[in-house]
Amino acid sequence: MSDTRQINLHVFRHNPLDPASVPHLQTYQVEEAPGMTLFLALSELRERQDPSLAFDFVCRAGICGSCGMIVNGRPRLACRTLTQELPGDITLLPLPAFGLIADLSVDTGTWMRAMTERLQAWLHPADPTLDLSRIEQRMEPQLADEIYELDRCIECGCCVAACGTAQMRKDFVGAVGMNKIARFGLDPRDARSDADFYELIGGDEGVFGCMTLLACHDVCPKELPLQTQIAYLRRRMARAGA
Ligand code: SF4
Ligand code: F3S
Ligand code: FES
């Protein structure tokens, strides 16, 4: 018996810059190979069948965060998803909440930049003239580990795509934004107080707009502890705003 099977990829196609383009699903057949990822299936498809297909990738290793897409209804990284884990019919859609570039390619960068600037998601040392690349400070290994854990976010956008609140509110910072504030809130080198963080995230566009749907936690490909961080941040901001 053959180990390989034909998989049917039903792929969203649309070019928003082409007035004649009508959004639709296009079906392709690809022969599955052992260990094949969705990224490899799409690459083969683009090389052998349809060079016009648009999708994003850089690292192929779950690091750059550029290959997020909706796979049979769930946000995932194409480069970290084995086709063997999926049924023979696979529907691929672009991540919602982000601007569509074409087909499966979306502009997460503009969204992430706007969120980062809005939340000032960078280190704010007490002395702003310090050279940030040279700040070294002793800290407990456990605290360093906790900060590192949250720093593993690759800004893939899967948590935003999975979040009902983010689909309804364009100004919602999403789990990715709340994770950033939680991260800087832990960092002893950051001079901001809880009152400062409350100004940034203590409204409906932040922790109090989150409806605890927790899809973010379920889909994060880096398995960040988003549920714990959001609950912790909410308690902290409730105290800061009281
Ligand atoms: Fe992606 Fe997880 Fe970061 Fe959200 S928190 S952007 S799902 S890595
Ligand atoms: Fe959305 Fe996650 Fe909150 S899915 S509503 S950010 S718990
Ligand atoms: Fe970089 Fe998938 S290609 S995360």
mmCIF file of C-alpha atoms and ligand atoms in Angstrom:
data_model
loop_
_atom_site.group_PDB
_atom_site.id
_atom_site.type_symbol
_atom_site.label_atom_id
_atom_site.label_comp_id
_atom_site.label_asym_id
_atom_site.label_seq_id
_atom_site.Cartn_x
_atom_site.Cartn_y
_atom_site.Cartn_z
ATOM 1 C CA MET A 1 0.000 0.000 0.000
ATOM 2 C CA SER A 2 1.321 3.464 -0.879
ATOM 3 C CA ASP A 3 2.268 5.812 1.979
ATOM 4 C CA THR A 4 1.365 8.861 -0.051
ATOM 5 C CA ARG A 5 -2.061 10.352 -0.726
ATOM 6 C CA GLN A 6 -3.437 13.121 -2.869
ATOM 7 C CA ILE A 7 -4.486 16.123 -0.839
ATOM 8 C CA ASN A 8 -6.915 18.732 -2.060
ATOM 9 C CA LEU A 9 -5.907 22.282 -1.211
ATOM 10 C CA HIS A 10 -8.822 24.720 -1.461
ATOM 11 C CA VAL A 11 -7.016 28.042 -1.546
ATOM 12 C CA PHE A 12 -8.473 31.535 -1.222
ATOM 13 C CA ARG A 13 -7.624 33.626 -4.282
ATOM 14 C CA HIS A 14 -8.112 37.364 -4.616
ATOM 15 C CA ASN A 15 -6.079 40.351 -5.674
ATOM 16 C CA PRO A 16 -7.630 43.473 -4.119
ATOM 17 C CA LEU A 17 -5.642 45.686 -6.522
ATOM 18 C CA ASP A 18 -7.286 44.089 -9.559
ATOM 19 C CA PRO A 19 -10.837 45.426 -10.059
ATOM 20 C CA ALA A 20 -11.705 42.298 -12.059
ATOM 21 C CA SER A 21 -10.632 39.924 -9.274
ATOM 22 C CA VAL A 22 -13.470 38.106 -7.510
ATOM 23 C CA PRO A 23 -12.692 36.356 -4.190
ATOM 24 C CA HIS A 24 -13.034 32.608 -4.610
ATOM 25 C CA LEU A 25 -11.557 29.265 -3.586
ATOM 26 C CA GLN A 26 -9.355 27.480 -6.090
ATOM 27 C CA THR A 27 -8.722 23.764 -5.682
ATOM 28 C CA TYR A 28 -5.360 22.130 -6.372
ATOM 29 C CA GLN A 29 -4.220 18.527 -5.937
ATOM 30 C CA VAL A 30 -0.821 17.867 -4.440
ATOM 31 C CA GLU A 31 0.834 14.512 -3.774
ATOM 32 C CA GLU A 32 1.674 14.325 -0.109
ATOM 33 C CA ALA A 33 5.253 13.440 0.778
ATOM 34 C CA PRO A 34 6.419 12.149 4.181
ATOM 35 C CA GLY A 35 7.057 15.044 6.550
ATOM 36 C CA MET A 36 5.475 17.535 4.164
ATOM 37 C CA THR A 37 4.470 20.828 5.752
ATOM 38 C CA LEU A 38 1.791 23.113 4.391
ATOM 39 C CA PHE A 39 4.552 25.489 3.421
ATOM 40 C CA LEU A 40 6.199 22.748 1.314
ATOM 41 C CA ALA A 41 2.850 21.815 -0.262
ATOM 42 C CA LEU A 42 2.219 25.449 -1.216
ATOM 43 C CA SER A 43 5.763 25.871 -2.533
ATOM 44 C CA GLU A 44 5.426 22.774 -4.696
ATOM 45 C CA LEU A 45 2.077 23.994 -5.914
ATOM 46 C CA ARG A 46 3.528 27.394 -6.810
ATOM 47 C CA GLU A 47 6.574 25.876 -8.532
ATOM 48 C CA ARG A 48 4.743 23.205 -10.551
ATOM 49 C CA GLN A 49 1.179 24.368 -11.015
ATOM 50 C CA ASP A 50 0.511 28.048 -10.383
ATOM 51 C CA PRO A 51 3.287 30.648 -10.064
ATOM 52 C CA SER A 52 0.675 33.363 -9.490
ATOM 53 C CA LEU A 53 -0.229 32.073 -6.010
ATOM 54 C CA ALA A 54 0.747 34.575 -3.269
ATOM 55 C CA PHE A 55 1.717 33.510 0.266
ATOM 56 C CA ASP A 56 4.415 34.641 2.686
ATOM 57 C CA PHE A 57 7.370 32.894 4.279
ATOM 58 C CA VAL A 58 10.913 33.778 5.313
ATOM 59 C CA CYS A 59 12.410 31.395 7.851
ATOM 60 C CA ARG A 60 10.487 28.121 7.315
ATOM 61 C CA ALA A 61 11.222 27.359 10.973
ATOM 62 C CA GLY A 62 8.511 29.018 13.070
ATOM 63 C CA ILE A 63 10.671 32.041 13.825
ATOM 64 C CA CYS A 64 9.761 34.913 11.496
ATOM 65 C CA GLY A 65 5.981 34.756 11.991
ATOM 66 C CA SER A 66 5.179 35.491 8.346
ATOM 67 C CA CYS A 67 3.408 32.292 7.229
ATOM 68 C CA GLY A 68 0.269 32.498 9.408
ATOM 69 C CA MET A 69 -2.976 31.503 7.681
ATOM 70 C CA ILE A 70 -6.349 29.975 8.494
ATOM 71 C CA VAL A 71 -6.090 26.213 8.056
ATOM 72 C CA ASN A 72 -9.452 24.440 8.144
ATOM 73 C CA GLY A 73 -10.812 27.237 10.326
ATOM 74 C CA ARG A 74 -7.856 27.618 12.691
ATOM 75 C CA PRO A 75 -4.940 30.088 12.547
ATOM 76 C CA ARG A 76 -1.658 28.215 12.160
ATOM 77 C CA LEU A 77 1.862 28.624 10.813
ATOM 78 C CA ALA A 78 2.146 26.933 7.405
ATOM 79 C CA CYS A 79 5.797 26.051 8.003
ATOM 80 C CA ARG A 80 5.019 24.253 11.291
ATOM 81 C CA THR A 81 1.919 22.366 10.161
ATOM 82 C CA LEU A 82 2.326 18.864 8.790
ATOM 83 C CA THR A 83 -0.178 17.910 6.115
ATOM 84 C CA GLN A 84 -0.325 14.428 7.716
ATOM 85 C CA GLU A 85 -2.037 16.025 10.739
ATOM 86 C CA LEU A 86 -4.860 17.243 8.509
ATOM 87 C CA PRO A 87 -7.657 15.588 6.529
ATOM 88 C CA GLY A 88 -7.303 15.173 2.773
ATOM 89 C CA ASP A 89 -9.306 18.339 2.120
ATOM 90 C CA ILE A 90 -7.554 21.447 3.412
ATOM 91 C CA THR A 91 -9.071 24.919 3.123
ATOM 92 C CA LEU A 92 -6.632 27.806 3.369
ATOM 93 C CA LEU A 93 -7.745 31.393 4.003
ATOM 94 C CA PRO A 94 -5.778 34.557 4.782
ATOM 95 C CA LEU A 95 -5.661 35.747 8.402
ATOM 96 C CA PRO A 96 -8.561 38.141 9.067
ATOM 97 C CA ALA A 97 -8.056 41.501 10.879
ATOM 98 C CA PHE A 98 -5.061 42.339 8.681
ATOM 99 C CA GLY A 99 -4.950 44.058 5.301
ATOM 100 C CA LEU A 100 -5.084 41.577 2.419
ATOM 101 C CA ILE A 101 -2.165 41.863 0.008
ATOM 102 C CA ALA A 102 -3.209 38.955 -2.228
ATOM 103 C CA ASP A 103 -4.424 35.347 -1.817
ATOM 104 C CA LEU A 104 -2.904 34.094 1.483
ATOM 105 C CA SER A 105 -0.568 37.061 1.940
ATOM 106 C CA VAL A 106 -1.598 39.654 4.549
ATOM 107 C CA ASP A 107 0.026 42.796 5.934
ATOM 108 C CA THR A 108 0.605 41.999 9.608
ATOM 109 C CA GLY A 109 3.493 44.498 9.709
ATOM 110 C CA THR A 110 1.346 47.651 9.543
ATOM 111 C CA TRP A 111 -0.961 46.332 12.297
ATOM 112 C CA MET A 112 1.935 45.255 14.549
ATOM 113 C CA ARG A 113 3.777 48.542 14.072
ATOM 114 C CA ALA A 114 0.688 50.614 14.902
ATOM 115 C CA MET A 115 0.028 48.489 18.006
ATOM 116 C CA THR A 116 3.679 48.688 19.109
ATOM 117 C CA GLU A 117 3.745 52.480 18.717
ATOM 118 C CA ARG A 118 0.404 52.892 20.482
ATOM 119 C CA LEU A 119 1.581 50.802 23.451
ATOM 120 C CA GLN A 120 5.141 52.178 23.346
ATOM 121 C CA ALA A 121 6.200 48.555 23.527
ATOM 122 C CA TRP A 122 9.875 49.112 24.060
ATOM 123 C CA LEU A 123 12.074 49.481 27.139
ATOM 124 C CA HIS A 124 11.682 52.834 28.930
ATOM 125 C CA PRO A 125 14.711 53.155 31.253
ATOM 126 C CA ALA A 126 14.637 55.671 34.120
ATOM 127 C CA ASP A 127 17.418 57.590 32.349
ATOM 128 C CA PRO A 128 16.281 58.016 28.724
ATOM 129 C CA THR A 129 19.820 58.977 27.600
ATOM 130 C CA LEU A 130 21.123 55.466 28.394
ATOM 131 C CA ASP A 131 22.357 53.378 25.474
ATOM 132 C CA LEU A 132 19.635 50.713 25.359
ATOM 133 C CA SER A 133 21.918 48.170 23.708
ATOM 134 C CA ARG A 134 24.244 48.338 26.725
ATOM 135 C CA ILE A 135 21.812 48.101 29.593
ATOM 136 C CA GLU A 136 22.801 45.155 31.679
ATOM 137 C CA GLN A 137 21.385 44.557 35.090
ATOM 138 C CA ARG A 138 21.494 41.613 37.427
ATOM 139 C CA MET A 139 18.178 39.895 37.867
ATOM 140 C CA GLU A 140 16.991 36.653 39.349
ATOM 141 C CA PRO A 141 17.264 33.793 36.837
ATOM 142 C CA GLN A 142 13.596 32.974 37.389
ATOM 143 C CA LEU A 143 12.573 36.526 36.464
ATOM 144 C CA ALA A 144 14.867 36.494 33.416
ATOM 145 C CA ASP A 145 13.204 33.225 32.359
ATOM 146 C CA GLU A 146 9.729 34.736 32.788
ATOM 147 C CA ILE A 147 10.672 37.730 30.602
ATOM 148 C CA TYR A 148 12.291 35.469 28.032
ATOM 149 C CA GLU A 149 9.161 33.318 27.929
ATOM 150 C CA LEU A 150 7.040 36.320 26.892
ATOM 151 C CA ASP A 151 9.727 37.606 24.510
ATOM 152 C CA ARG A 152 9.271 34.461 22.409
ATOM 153 C CA CYS A 153 6.304 36.094 20.621
ATOM 154 C CA ILE A 154 7.005 36.155 16.867
ATOM 155 C CA GLU A 155 4.185 38.606 16.008
ATOM 156 C CA CYS A 156 2.598 36.064 13.675
ATOM 157 C CA GLY A 157 -0.894 37.483 14.221
ATOM 158 C CA CYS A 158 -2.541 34.099 14.891
ATOM 159 C CA CYS A 159 -3.908 35.296 18.261
ATOM 160 C CA VAL A 160 -5.423 38.392 16.643
ATOM 161 C CA ALA A 161 -6.952 36.375 13.811
ATOM 162 C CA ALA A 162 -8.559 33.974 16.322
ATOM 163 C CA CYS A 163 -9.984 36.717 18.558
ATOM 164 C CA GLY A 164 -13.623 37.767 18.135
ATOM 165 C CA THR A 165 -12.976 41.075 19.886
ATOM 166 C CA ALA A 166 -10.178 41.943 17.467
ATOM 167 C CA GLN A 167 -12.549 41.347 14.538
ATOM 168 C CA MET A 168 -15.098 43.780 16.029
ATOM 169 C CA ARG A 169 -12.782 46.501 17.354
ATOM 170 C CA LYS A 170 -10.098 47.868 15.064
ATOM 171 C CA ASP A 171 -8.350 49.561 18.021
ATOM 172 C CA PHE A 172 -8.148 46.390 20.153
ATOM 173 C CA VAL A 173 -4.503 45.581 20.903
ATOM 174 C CA GLY A 174 -5.094 41.827 21.040
ATOM 175 C CA ALA A 175 -3.306 39.223 23.110
ATOM 176 C CA VAL A 176 -0.062 40.115 21.345
ATOM 177 C CA GLY A 177 -0.318 43.698 22.685
ATOM 178 C CA MET A 178 -1.292 42.636 26.186
ATOM 179 C CA ASN A 179 1.597 40.184 26.203
ATOM 180 C CA LYS A 180 3.975 43.031 25.381
ATOM 181 C CA ILE A 181 2.742 45.153 28.273
ATOM 182 C CA ALA A 182 2.949 42.149 30.609
ATOM 183 C CA ARG A 183 6.532 41.645 29.442
ATOM 184 C CA PHE A 184 7.632 45.261 30.088
ATOM 185 C CA GLY A 185 5.674 45.297 33.343
ATOM 186 C CA LEU A 186 7.908 42.459 34.566
ATOM 187 C CA ASP A 187 11.175 44.082 33.502
ATOM 188 C CA PRO A 188 12.918 45.882 36.393
ATOM 189 C CA ARG A 189 14.834 48.038 33.880
ATOM 190 C CA ASP A 190 11.553 49.617 32.699
ATOM 191 C CA ALA A 191 10.752 52.707 34.784
ATOM 192 C CA ARG A 192 7.042 52.856 33.950
ATOM 193 C CA SER A 193 4.557 52.459 36.779
ATOM 194 C CA ASP A 194 1.269 50.568 36.734
ATOM 195 C CA ALA A 195 -0.443 53.957 36.349
ATOM 196 C CA ASP A 196 1.586 54.522 33.145
ATOM 197 C CA PHE A 197 0.625 51.089 31.842
ATOM 198 C CA TYR A 198 -2.992 51.754 32.786
ATOM 199 C CA GLU A 199 -2.935 54.818 30.505
ATOM 200 C CA LEU A 200 -1.861 52.558 27.644
ATOM 201 C CA ILE A 201 -3.948 49.471 28.189
ATOM 202 C CA GLY A 202 -6.576 50.162 30.872
ATOM 203 C CA GLY A 203 -9.505 50.710 28.514
ATOM 204 C CA ASP A 204 -11.804 48.856 26.134
ATOM 205 C CA GLU A 205 -9.064 48.698 23.536
ATOM 206 C CA GLY A 206 -6.949 46.793 26.079
ATOM 207 C CA VAL A 207 -7.526 44.494 29.052
ATOM 208 C CA PHE A 208 -11.111 45.596 29.714
ATOM 209 C CA GLY A 209 -12.188 45.067 26.097
ATOM 210 C CA CYS A 210 -10.916 41.485 26.191
ATOM 211 C CA MET A 211 -13.902 39.180 26.660
ATOM 212 C CA THR A 212 -11.751 36.252 27.835
ATOM 213 C CA LEU A 213 -12.599 34.242 24.733
ATOM 214 C CA LEU A 214 -9.158 32.601 25.052
ATOM 215 C CA ALA A 215 -8.900 31.500 21.426
ATOM 216 C CA CYS A 216 -5.629 33.451 21.469
ATOM 217 C CA HIS A 217 -4.238 31.070 24.073
ATOM 218 C CA ASP A 218 -5.434 28.005 22.153
ATOM 219 C CA VAL A 219 -3.869 28.954 18.815
ATOM 220 C CA CYS A 220 -0.575 30.634 19.759
ATOM 221 C CA PRO A 221 2.038 28.582 17.875
ATOM 222 C CA LYS A 222 4.692 29.495 20.459
ATOM 223 C CA GLU A 223 2.405 28.312 23.278
ATOM 224 C CA LEU A 224 2.807 31.556 25.211
ATOM 225 C CA PRO A 225 0.927 31.602 28.544
ATOM 226 C CA LEU A 226 -1.552 34.195 27.249
ATOM 227 C CA GLN A 227 -4.427 33.151 29.500
ATOM 228 C CA THR A 228 -2.310 33.639 32.638
ATOM 229 C CA GLN A 229 -0.830 36.919 31.413
ATOM 230 C CA ILE A 230 -4.187 38.451 30.502
ATOM 231 C CA ALA A 231 -5.725 37.500 33.871
ATOM 232 C CA TYR A 232 -2.675 38.843 35.742
ATOM 233 C CA LEU A 233 -2.635 42.085 33.748
ATOM 234 C CA ARG A 234 -6.344 42.610 34.275
ATOM 235 C CA ARG A 235 -6.004 42.295 38.062
ATOM 236 C CA ARG A 236 -3.012 44.621 38.047
ATOM 237 C CA MET A 237 -4.770 47.245 35.879
ATOM 238 C CA ALA A 238 -7.940 47.036 37.984
ATOM 239 C CA ARG A 239 -5.849 47.954 41.032
ATOM 240 C CA ALA A 240 -4.024 50.728 39.116
ATOM 241 C CA GLY A 241 -7.312 52.254 37.944
ATOM 242 C CA ALA A 242 -9.080 52.036 41.312
HETATM 243 FE FE1 SF4 B 1 1.734 34.831 17.460
HETATM 244 FE FE2 SF4 B 1 1.498 33.960 19.988
HETATM 245 FE FE3 SF4 B 1 2.724 36.271 19.487
HETATM 246 FE FE4 SF4 B 1 0.093 36.066 19.181
HETATM 247 S S1 SF4 B 1 1.215 35.900 21.119
HETATM 248 S S2 SF4 B 1 1.482 37.072 17.768
HETATM 249 S S3 SF4 B 1 -0.114 33.963 18.426
HETATM 250 S S4 SF4 B 1 3.402 34.248 18.843
HETATM 251 FE FE1 F3S B 2 -9.463 37.786 22.410
HETATM 252 FE FE2 F3S B 2 -7.859 36.287 23.794
HETATM 253 FE FE3 F3S B 2 -9.247 38.186 24.995
HETATM 254 S S1 F3S B 2 -9.209 35.621 22.171
HETATM 255 S S2 F3S B 2 -11.110 38.324 23.805
HETATM 256 S S3 F3S B 2 -7.642 38.476 23.484
HETATM 257 S S4 F3S B 2 -8.772 36.185 25.799
HETATM 258 FE FE1 FES B 3 8.777 31.904 9.310
HETATM 259 FE FE2 FES B 3 6.763 30.168 9.027
HETATM 260 S S1 FES B 3 8.100 30.909 7.471
HETATM 261 S S2 FES B 3 7.321 31.289 10.787
#
